[in-house]
Coordinates of C-alpha atoms (C1' of nucleotides) in Angstrom, one line a residue:
Chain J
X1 CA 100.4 45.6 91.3
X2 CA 99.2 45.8 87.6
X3 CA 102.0 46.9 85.0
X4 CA 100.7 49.8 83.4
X5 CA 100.7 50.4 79.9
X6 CA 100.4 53.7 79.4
X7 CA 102.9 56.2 79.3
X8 CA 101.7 57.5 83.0
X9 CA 102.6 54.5 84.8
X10 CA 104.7 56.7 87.3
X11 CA 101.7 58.6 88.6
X12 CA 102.2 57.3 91.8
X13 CA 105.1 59.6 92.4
X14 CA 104.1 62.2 90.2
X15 CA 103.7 65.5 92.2
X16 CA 100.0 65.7 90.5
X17 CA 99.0 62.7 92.1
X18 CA 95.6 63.4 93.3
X19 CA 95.7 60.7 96.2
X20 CA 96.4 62.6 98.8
X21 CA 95.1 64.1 101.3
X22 CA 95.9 67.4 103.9
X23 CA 97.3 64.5 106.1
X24 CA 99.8 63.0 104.1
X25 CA 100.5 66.3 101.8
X26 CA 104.1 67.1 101.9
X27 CA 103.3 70.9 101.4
X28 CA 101.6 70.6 105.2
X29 CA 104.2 72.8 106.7
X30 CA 103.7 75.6 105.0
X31 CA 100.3 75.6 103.2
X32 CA 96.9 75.6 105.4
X33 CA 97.6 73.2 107.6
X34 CA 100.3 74.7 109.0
X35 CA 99.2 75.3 112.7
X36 CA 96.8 72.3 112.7
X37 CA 96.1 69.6 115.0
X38 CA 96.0 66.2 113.2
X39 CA 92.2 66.2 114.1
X40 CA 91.6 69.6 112.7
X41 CA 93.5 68.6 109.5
X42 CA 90.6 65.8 109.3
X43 CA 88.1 68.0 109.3
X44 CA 89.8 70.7 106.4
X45 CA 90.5 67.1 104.9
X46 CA 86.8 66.5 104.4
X47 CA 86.3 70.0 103.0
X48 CA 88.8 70.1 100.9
X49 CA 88.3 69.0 97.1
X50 CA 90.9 68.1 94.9
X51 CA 89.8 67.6 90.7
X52 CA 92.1 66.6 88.1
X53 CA 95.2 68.8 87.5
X54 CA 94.7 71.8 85.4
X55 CA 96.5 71.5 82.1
X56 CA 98.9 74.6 80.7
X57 CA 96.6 77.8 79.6
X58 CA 93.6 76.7 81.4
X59 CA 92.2 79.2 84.1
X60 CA 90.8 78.3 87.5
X61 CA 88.6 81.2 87.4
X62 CA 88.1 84.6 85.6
X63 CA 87.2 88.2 86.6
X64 CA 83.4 88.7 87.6
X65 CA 82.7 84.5 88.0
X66 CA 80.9 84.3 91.4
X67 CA 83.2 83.7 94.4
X68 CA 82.5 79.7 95.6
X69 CA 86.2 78.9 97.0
X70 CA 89.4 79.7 97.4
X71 CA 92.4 77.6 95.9
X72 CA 95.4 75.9 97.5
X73 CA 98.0 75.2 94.4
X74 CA 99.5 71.9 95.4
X75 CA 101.7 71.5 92.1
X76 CA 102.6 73.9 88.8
X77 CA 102.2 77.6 88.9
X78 CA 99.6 80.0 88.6
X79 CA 99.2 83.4 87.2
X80 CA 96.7 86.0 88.9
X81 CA 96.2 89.0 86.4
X82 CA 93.1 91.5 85.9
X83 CA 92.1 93.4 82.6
X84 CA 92.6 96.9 83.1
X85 CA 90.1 99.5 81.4
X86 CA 91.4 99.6 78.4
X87 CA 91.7 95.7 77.7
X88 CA 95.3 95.5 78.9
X89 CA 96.2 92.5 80.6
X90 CA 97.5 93.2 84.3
X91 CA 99.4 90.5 86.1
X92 CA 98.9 90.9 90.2
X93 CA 100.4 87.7 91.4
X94 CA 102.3 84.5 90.4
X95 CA 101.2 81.8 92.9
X96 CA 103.6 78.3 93.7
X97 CA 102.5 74.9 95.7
X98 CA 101.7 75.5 99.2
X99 CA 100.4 79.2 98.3
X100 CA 96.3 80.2 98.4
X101 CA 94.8 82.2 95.5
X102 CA 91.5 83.9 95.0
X103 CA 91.2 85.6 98.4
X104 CA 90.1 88.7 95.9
X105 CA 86.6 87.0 95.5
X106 CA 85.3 87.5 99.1
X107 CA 84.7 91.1 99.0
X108 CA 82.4 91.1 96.3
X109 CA 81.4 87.6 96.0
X110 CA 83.0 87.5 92.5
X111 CA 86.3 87.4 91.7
X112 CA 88.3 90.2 90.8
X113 CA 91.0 88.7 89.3
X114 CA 91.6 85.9 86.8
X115 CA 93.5 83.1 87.4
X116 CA 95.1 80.3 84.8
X117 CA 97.6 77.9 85.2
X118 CA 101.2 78.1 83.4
X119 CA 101.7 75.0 83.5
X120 CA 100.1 71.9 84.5
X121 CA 98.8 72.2 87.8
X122 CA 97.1 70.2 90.8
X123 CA 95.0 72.5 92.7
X124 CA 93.4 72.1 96.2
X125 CA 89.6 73.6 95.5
X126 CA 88.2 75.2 99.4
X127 CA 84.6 75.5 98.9
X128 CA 84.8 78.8 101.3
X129 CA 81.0 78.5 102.9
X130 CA 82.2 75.5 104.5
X131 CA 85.8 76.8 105.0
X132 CA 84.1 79.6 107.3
X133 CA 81.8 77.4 109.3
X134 CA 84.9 75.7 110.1
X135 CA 87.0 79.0 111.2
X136 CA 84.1 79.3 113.6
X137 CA 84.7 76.5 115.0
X138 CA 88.3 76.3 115.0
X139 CA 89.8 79.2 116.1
X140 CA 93.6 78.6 115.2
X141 CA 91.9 78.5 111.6
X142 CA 90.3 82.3 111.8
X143 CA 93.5 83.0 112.8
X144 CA 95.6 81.2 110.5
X145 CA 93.1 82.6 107.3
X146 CA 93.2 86.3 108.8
X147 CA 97.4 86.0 108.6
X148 CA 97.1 84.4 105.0
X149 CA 94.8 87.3 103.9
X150 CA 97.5 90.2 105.6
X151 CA 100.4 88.2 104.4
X152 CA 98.5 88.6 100.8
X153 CA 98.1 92.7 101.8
X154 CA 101.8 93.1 102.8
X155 CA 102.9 91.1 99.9
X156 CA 100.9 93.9 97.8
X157 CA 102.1 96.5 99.6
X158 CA 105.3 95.0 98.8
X159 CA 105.1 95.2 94.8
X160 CA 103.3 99.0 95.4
X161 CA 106.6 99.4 96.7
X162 CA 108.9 97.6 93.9
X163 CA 106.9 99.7 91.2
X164 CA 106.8 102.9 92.3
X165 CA 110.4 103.3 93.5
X166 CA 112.7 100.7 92.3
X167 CA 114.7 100.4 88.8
X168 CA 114.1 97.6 86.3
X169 CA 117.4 96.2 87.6
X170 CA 115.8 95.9 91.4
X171 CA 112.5 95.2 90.1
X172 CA 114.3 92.0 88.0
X173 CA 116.6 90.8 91.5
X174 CA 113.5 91.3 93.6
X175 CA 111.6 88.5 91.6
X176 CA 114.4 86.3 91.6
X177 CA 115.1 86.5 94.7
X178 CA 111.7 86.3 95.8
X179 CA 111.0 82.8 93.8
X180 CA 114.4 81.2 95.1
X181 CA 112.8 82.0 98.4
X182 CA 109.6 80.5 98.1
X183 CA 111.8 77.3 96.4
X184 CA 113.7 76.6 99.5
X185 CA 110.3 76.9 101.5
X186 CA 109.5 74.0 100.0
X187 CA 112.8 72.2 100.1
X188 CA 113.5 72.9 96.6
X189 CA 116.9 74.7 95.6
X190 CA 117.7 78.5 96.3
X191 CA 119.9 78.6 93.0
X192 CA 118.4 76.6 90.4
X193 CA 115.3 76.8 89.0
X194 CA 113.0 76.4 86.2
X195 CA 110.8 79.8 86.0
X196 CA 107.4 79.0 84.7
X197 CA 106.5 82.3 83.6
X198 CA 107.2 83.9 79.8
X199 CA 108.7 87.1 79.9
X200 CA 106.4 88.9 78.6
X201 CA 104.8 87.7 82.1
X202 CA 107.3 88.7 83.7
X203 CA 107.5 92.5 82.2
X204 CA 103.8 92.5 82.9
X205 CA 104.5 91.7 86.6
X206 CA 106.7 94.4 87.2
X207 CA 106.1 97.4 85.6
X208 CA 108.5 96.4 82.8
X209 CA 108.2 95.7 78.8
X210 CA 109.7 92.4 77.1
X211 CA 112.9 94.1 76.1
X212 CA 113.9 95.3 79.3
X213 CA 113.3 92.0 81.0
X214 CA 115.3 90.3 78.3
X215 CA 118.0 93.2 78.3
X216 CA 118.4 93.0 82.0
X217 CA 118.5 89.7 82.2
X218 CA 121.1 89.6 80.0
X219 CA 123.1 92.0 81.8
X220 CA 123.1 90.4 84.5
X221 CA 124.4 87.3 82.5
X222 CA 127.4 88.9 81.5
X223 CA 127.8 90.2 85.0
X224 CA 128.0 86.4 86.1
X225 CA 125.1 87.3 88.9
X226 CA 123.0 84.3 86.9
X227 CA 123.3 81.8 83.7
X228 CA 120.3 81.8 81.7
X229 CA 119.3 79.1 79.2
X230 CA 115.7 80.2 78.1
X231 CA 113.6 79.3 81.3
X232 CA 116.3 77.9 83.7
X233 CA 117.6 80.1 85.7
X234 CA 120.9 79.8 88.0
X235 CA 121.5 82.1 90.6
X236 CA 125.3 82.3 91.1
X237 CA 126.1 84.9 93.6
X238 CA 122.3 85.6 95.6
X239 CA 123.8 87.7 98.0
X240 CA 124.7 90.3 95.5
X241 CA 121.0 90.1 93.9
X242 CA 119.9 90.5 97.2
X243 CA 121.8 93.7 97.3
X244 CA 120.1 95.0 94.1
X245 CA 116.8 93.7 95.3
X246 CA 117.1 95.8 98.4
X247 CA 115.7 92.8 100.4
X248 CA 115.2 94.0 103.8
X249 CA 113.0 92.1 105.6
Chain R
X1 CA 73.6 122.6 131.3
X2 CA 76.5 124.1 132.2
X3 CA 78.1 127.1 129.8
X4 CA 81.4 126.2 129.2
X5 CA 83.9 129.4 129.7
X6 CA 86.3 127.9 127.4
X7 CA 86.5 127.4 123.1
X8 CA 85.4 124.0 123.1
X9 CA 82.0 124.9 123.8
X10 CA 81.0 123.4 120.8
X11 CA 82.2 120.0 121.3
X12 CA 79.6 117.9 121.3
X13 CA 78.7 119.0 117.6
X14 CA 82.7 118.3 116.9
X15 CA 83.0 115.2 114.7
X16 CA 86.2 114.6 117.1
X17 CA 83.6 114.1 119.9
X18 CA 84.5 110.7 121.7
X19 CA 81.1 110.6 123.5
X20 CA 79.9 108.7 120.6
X21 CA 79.1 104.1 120.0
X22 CA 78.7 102.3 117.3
X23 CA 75.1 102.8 117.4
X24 CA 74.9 106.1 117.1
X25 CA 77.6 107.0 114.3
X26 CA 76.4 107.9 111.5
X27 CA 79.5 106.5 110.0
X28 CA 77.8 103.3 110.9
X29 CA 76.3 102.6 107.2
X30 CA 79.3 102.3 105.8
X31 CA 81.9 101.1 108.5
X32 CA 82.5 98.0 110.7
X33 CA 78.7 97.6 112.2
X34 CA 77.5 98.0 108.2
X35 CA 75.5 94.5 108.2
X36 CA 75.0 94.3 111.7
X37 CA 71.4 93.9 114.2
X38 CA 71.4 96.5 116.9
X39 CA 72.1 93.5 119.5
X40 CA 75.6 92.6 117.7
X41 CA 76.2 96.4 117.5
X42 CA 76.4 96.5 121.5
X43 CA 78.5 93.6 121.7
X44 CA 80.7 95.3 119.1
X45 CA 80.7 98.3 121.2
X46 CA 82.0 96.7 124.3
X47 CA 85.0 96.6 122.4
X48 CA 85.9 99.1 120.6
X49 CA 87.9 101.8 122.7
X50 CA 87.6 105.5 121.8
X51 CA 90.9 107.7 122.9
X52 CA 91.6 111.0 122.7
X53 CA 91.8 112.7 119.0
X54 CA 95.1 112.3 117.4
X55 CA 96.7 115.4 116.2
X56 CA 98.5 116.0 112.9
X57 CA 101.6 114.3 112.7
X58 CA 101.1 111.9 115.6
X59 CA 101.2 108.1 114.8
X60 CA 98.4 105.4 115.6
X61 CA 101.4 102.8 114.8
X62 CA 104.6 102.4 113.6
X63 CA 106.6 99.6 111.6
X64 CA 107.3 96.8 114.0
X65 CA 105.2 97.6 116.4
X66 CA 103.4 94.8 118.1
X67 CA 100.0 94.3 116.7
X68 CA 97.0 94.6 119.2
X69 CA 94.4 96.0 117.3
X70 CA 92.6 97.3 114.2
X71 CA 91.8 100.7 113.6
X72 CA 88.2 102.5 111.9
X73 CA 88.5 106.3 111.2
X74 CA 85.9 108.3 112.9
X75 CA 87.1 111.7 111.7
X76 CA 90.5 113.0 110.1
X77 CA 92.3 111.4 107.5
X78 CA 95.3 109.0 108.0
X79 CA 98.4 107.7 106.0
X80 CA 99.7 104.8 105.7
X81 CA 103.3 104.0 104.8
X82 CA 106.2 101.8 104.7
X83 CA 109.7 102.6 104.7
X84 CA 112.4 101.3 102.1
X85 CA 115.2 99.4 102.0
X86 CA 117.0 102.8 101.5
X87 CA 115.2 104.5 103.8
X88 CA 112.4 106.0 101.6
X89 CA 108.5 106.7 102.6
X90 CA 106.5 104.8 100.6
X91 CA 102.3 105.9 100.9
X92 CA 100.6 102.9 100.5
X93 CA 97.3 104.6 101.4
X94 CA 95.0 107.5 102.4
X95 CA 92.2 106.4 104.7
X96 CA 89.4 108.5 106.0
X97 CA 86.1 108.2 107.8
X98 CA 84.4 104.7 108.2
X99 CA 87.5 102.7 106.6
X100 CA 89.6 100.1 108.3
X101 CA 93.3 100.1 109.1
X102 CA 96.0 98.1 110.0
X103 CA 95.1 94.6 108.8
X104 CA 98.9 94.1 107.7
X105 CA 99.6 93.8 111.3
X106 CA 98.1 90.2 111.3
X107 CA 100.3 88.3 110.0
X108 CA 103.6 88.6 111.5
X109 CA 101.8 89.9 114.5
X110 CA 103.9 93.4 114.4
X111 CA 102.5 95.8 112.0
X112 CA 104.2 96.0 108.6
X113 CA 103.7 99.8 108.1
X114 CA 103.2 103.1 109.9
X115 CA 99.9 105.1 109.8
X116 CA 100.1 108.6 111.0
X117 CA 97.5 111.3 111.4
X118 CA 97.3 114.0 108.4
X119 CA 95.0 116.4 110.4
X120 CA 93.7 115.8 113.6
X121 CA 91.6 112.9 113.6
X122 CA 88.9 110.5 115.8
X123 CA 90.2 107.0 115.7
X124 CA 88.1 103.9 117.0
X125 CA 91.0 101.3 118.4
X126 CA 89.2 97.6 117.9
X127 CA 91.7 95.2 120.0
X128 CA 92.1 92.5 117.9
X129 CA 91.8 89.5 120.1
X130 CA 88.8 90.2 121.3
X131 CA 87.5 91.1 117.8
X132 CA 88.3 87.7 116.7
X133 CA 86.4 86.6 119.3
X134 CA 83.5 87.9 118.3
X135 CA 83.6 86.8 114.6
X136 CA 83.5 83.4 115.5
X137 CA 80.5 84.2 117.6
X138 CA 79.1 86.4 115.2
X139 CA 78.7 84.9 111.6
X140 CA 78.3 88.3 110.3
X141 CA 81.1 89.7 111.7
X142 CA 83.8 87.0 110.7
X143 CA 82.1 87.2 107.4
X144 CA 82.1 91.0 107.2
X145 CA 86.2 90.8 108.3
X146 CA 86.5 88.5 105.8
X147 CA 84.8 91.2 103.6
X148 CA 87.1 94.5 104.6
X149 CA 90.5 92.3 104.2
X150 CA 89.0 91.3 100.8
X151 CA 88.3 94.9 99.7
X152 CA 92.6 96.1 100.7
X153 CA 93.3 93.5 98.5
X154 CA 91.2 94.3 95.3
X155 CA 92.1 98.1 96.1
X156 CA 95.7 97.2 96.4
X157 CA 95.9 95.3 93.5
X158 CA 94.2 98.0 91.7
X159 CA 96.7 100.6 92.7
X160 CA 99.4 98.0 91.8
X161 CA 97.7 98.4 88.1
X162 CA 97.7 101.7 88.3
X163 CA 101.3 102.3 89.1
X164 CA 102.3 99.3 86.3
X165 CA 100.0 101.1 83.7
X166 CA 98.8 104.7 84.3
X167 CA 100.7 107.6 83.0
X168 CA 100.5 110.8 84.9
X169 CA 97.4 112.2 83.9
X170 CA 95.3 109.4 84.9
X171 CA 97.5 108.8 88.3
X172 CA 96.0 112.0 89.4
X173 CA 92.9 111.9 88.0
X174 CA 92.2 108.3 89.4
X175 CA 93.4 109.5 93.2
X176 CA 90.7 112.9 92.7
X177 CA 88.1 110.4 91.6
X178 CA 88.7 108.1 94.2
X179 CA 88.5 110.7 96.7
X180 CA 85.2 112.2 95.3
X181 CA 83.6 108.7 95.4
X182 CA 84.5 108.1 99.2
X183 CA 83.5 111.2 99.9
X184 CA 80.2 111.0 98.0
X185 CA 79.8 107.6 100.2
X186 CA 79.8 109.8 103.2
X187 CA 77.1 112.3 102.0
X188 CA 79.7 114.9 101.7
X189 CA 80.2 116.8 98.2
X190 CA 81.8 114.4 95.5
X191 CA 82.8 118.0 93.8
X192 CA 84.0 120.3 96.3
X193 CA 86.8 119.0 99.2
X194 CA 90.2 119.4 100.6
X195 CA 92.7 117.5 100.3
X196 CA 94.4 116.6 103.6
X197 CA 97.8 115.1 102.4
X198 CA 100.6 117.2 100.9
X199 CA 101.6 117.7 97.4
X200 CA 104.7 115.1 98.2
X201 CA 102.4 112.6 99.7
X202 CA 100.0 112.8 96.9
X203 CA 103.2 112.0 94.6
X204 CA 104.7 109.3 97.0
X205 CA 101.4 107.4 96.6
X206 CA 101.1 107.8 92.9
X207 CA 104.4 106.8 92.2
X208 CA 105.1 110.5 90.7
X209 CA 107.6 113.1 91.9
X210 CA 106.3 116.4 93.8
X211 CA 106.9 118.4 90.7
X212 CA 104.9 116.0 88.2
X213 CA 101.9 116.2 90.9
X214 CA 102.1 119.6 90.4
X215 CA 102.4 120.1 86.9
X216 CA 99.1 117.3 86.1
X217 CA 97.1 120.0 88.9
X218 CA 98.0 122.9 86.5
X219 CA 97.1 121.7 83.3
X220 CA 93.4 119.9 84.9
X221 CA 93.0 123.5 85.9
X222 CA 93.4 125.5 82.6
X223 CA 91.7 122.6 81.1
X224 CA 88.9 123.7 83.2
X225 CA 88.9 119.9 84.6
X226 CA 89.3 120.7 88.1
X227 CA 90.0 124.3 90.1
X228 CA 92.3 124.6 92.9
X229 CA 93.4 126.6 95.8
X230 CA 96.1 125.4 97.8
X231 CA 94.5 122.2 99.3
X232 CA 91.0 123.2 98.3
X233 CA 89.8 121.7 94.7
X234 CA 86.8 121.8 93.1
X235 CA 86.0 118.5 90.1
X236 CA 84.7 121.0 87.6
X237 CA 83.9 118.2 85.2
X238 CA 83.8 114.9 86.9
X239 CA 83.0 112.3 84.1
X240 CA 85.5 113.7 82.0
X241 CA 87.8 113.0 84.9
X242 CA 86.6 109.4 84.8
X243 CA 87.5 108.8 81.3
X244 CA 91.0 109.8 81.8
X245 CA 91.2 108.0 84.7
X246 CA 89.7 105.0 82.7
X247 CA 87.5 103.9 85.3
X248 CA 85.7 100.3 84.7
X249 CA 84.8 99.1 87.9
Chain F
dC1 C1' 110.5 70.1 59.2
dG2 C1' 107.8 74.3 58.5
dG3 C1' 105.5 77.8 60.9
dT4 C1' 104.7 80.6 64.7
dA5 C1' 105.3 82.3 69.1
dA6 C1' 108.9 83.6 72.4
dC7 C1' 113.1 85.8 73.1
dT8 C1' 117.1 88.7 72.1
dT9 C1' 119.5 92.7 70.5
dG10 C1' 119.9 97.3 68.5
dA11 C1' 118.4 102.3 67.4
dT12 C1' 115.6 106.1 68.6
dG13 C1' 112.3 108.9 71.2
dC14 C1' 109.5 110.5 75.0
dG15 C1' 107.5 111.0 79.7
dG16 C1' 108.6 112.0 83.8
dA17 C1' 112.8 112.7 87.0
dT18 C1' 116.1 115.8 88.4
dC19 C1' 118.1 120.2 89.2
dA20 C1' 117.2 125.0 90.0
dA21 C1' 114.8 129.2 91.0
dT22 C1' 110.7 131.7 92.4
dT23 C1' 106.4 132.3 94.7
dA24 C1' 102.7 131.3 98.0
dC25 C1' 101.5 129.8 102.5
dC26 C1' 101.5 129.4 107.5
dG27 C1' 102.7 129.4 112.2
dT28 C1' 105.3 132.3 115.5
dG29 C1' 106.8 136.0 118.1
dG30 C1' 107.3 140.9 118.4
Chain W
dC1 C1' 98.2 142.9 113.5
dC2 C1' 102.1 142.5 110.8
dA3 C1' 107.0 141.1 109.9
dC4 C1' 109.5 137.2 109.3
dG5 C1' 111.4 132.5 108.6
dG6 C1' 110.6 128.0 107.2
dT7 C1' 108.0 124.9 104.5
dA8 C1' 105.0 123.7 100.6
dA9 C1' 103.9 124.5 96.0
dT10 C1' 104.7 126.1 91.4
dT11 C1' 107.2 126.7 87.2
dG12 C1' 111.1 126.3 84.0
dA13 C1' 115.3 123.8 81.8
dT14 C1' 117.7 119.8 81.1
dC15 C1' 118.6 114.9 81.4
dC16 C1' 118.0 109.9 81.5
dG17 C1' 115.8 105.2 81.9
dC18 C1' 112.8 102.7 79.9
dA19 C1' 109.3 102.4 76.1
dT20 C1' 108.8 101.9 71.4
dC21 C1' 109.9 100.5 66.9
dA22 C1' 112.4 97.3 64.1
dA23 C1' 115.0 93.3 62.9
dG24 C1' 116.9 89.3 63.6
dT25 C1' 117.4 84.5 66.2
dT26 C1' 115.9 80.6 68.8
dA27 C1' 112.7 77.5 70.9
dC28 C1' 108.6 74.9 70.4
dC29 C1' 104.7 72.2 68.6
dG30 C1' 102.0 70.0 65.3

DNA sequence: CGGTAACTTGATGCGGATCAATTACCGTGG
DNA sequence: CCACGGTAATTGATCCGCATCAAGTTACCG
């Protein structure tokens, strides 16, 4: 094995590596594969395309671009936001690894949303013309593809919910809760987390401005629910966030 | 031809009439056999099951229920709705002739809301299993599933902007609008309908109390906007509606 | 290390919720 | 057909949560 030189000598183990393939990836158990045979996971392998990682800021695609794929994120984090009428940005979704984005695009054959990474990003690309041939032939992947678009419908239904009846306070627990969740999916911790987001993201998300974000994270601070330094986030009592959140199912 | 002795003497012109396919709806342009040949129409009729008409108040499914089957709307209107963790309804839509519901069911397999008649309405039951049986025979069809889920989603995630960004005003005005335009899809009047749902479920769905919903009706009506009778209204100036509800797509 | 964007904290105001009281509607039975 | 009771809708008065405006403070990046 050469030594490297450069700085990015450890790419082997960096989660952006980009050799890999459906097979191998860890996120298997709960991204597409899910329900696959190993040789059904062949044949997505051979359909799926993987490019270099995306770097902070950059978008995946935008509002009106025409609908070729749809996106497996595989490391980072992506927003999903539309522009309202009046040039206002409107975020609809923030997406982690093992999560598919840009299920919008199929209605219309453009997408309706934007999406950009906010941070840097390895992405699974799933040219979809080829993706449906293959639910065709495979039925556990209709099926699984039908349940990842109603999962995406309830998870909607879900944020209808959070912003037409629920207080900053909820609205705040609910996305914590929701993202230390979606952590220990992947085997990453409940309590501790980076969160990859702005506020002003955040705010956008729910319903809420900056200042409220900030002031209620704050609150909760002093409350010793969570310890905040700038992005980290520690969740010290999650059963009591749960109880503001409301969680139910 | 037999005279019938009793009131329903005129149902076969009733748009509740079950003796009715697929191939003869004149919903058919704009529901489920939209891009479909006469020959994939059949098949598609084989499956769907046409009951008796629900009456006002009675349920096509409730939370948890185990999920057999998508629904189309042949005549009526029907609400869907969740319930919160504190026990609140929460609308998360109004669906009426030619749309699709109960695609949330899919995922967990157990649908994740309730959908309940508002007046008495015609439903279409499509059993899901042998649906999805037929879209992997069918391109068309998968393709045109693939289409409808697509569509919640967008329309979802537009109410989700709504609720995050619209003040009161434009709540209303965007749910009138909307109404107008599905009606207009049906070759009824875009100007002149009744509203099926209540004050309170008009509210629930907007995110806006009973009293607000009210209020917004008023002052469209001495603005000459709109005129009302109970559950009758009349869009007296539509495009003015459409600015304030700032529609762009 | 300077500049700028992101975040926090405080003071004030407003849109819509809440509380309360009529008024209009509708199904039901006399 | 009309009287009546219950529900839905309207209208008014008051209140409150979050937005807005404003002023720092901290993190970040070249």
């Amino acid at each position: 094995m050469v030594i490297a030189t450069s700085s990015d000598s450890q790419h082997k183990s960096c989660p952006h590596n980009p050799e890999i393939s459906c097979g191998n990836c860890r996120l298997g158990a709960i991204c597409l594969p899910l329900t696959l045979e190993d040789e059904e996971i062949v044949k997505l392998d051979e359909i799926v395309r993987r490019g270099r990682p995306l770097q902070k800021g950059e978008h995946m695609y935008r509002t009106g671009d025409d609908f070729t794929a749809v996106y497996a994120v595989r490391s980072g984090a992506i927003k999903a936001y539309r522009i309202t009428g009046d040039g206002e940005e409107q975020v609809t979704g923030f997406y982690f690894p093992g999560e598919i984005i840009g299920m919008d695009g199929i209605s219309k054959n453009k997408y309706a949303s934007s999406a950009k990474a906010l941070e840097t990003s390895a992405i699974c690309e799933i040219p979809f013309s080829r993706f449906e041939e293959l639910s065709r032939q495979v039925p556990t992947v209709q099926r699984h593809f039908f349940q990842l678009m109603s999962q995406e419908i309830t998870s909607d239904q879900q944020l209808i919910t959070l912003l037409s009846k629920n207080t900053a306070d909820e609205r705040v627990a609910s996305l914590l809760v929701s993202i230390s969740a979606r952590n220990a999916r992947r085997n990453l911790s409940d309590s501790n987390f980076r969160l990859p987001m702005s506020r002003a993201d955040i705010g956008n998300f729910l319903g809420l401005t900056v200042e409220t974000v900030s002031r209620v994270m704050s609150r909760f601070s002093k409350q010793k629910l969570i310890s905040i330094n700038n992005k980290d986030v520690m969740l010290l009592d999650i059963n009591r966030l749960k109880e503001i959140a409301s969680i139910t199912d």
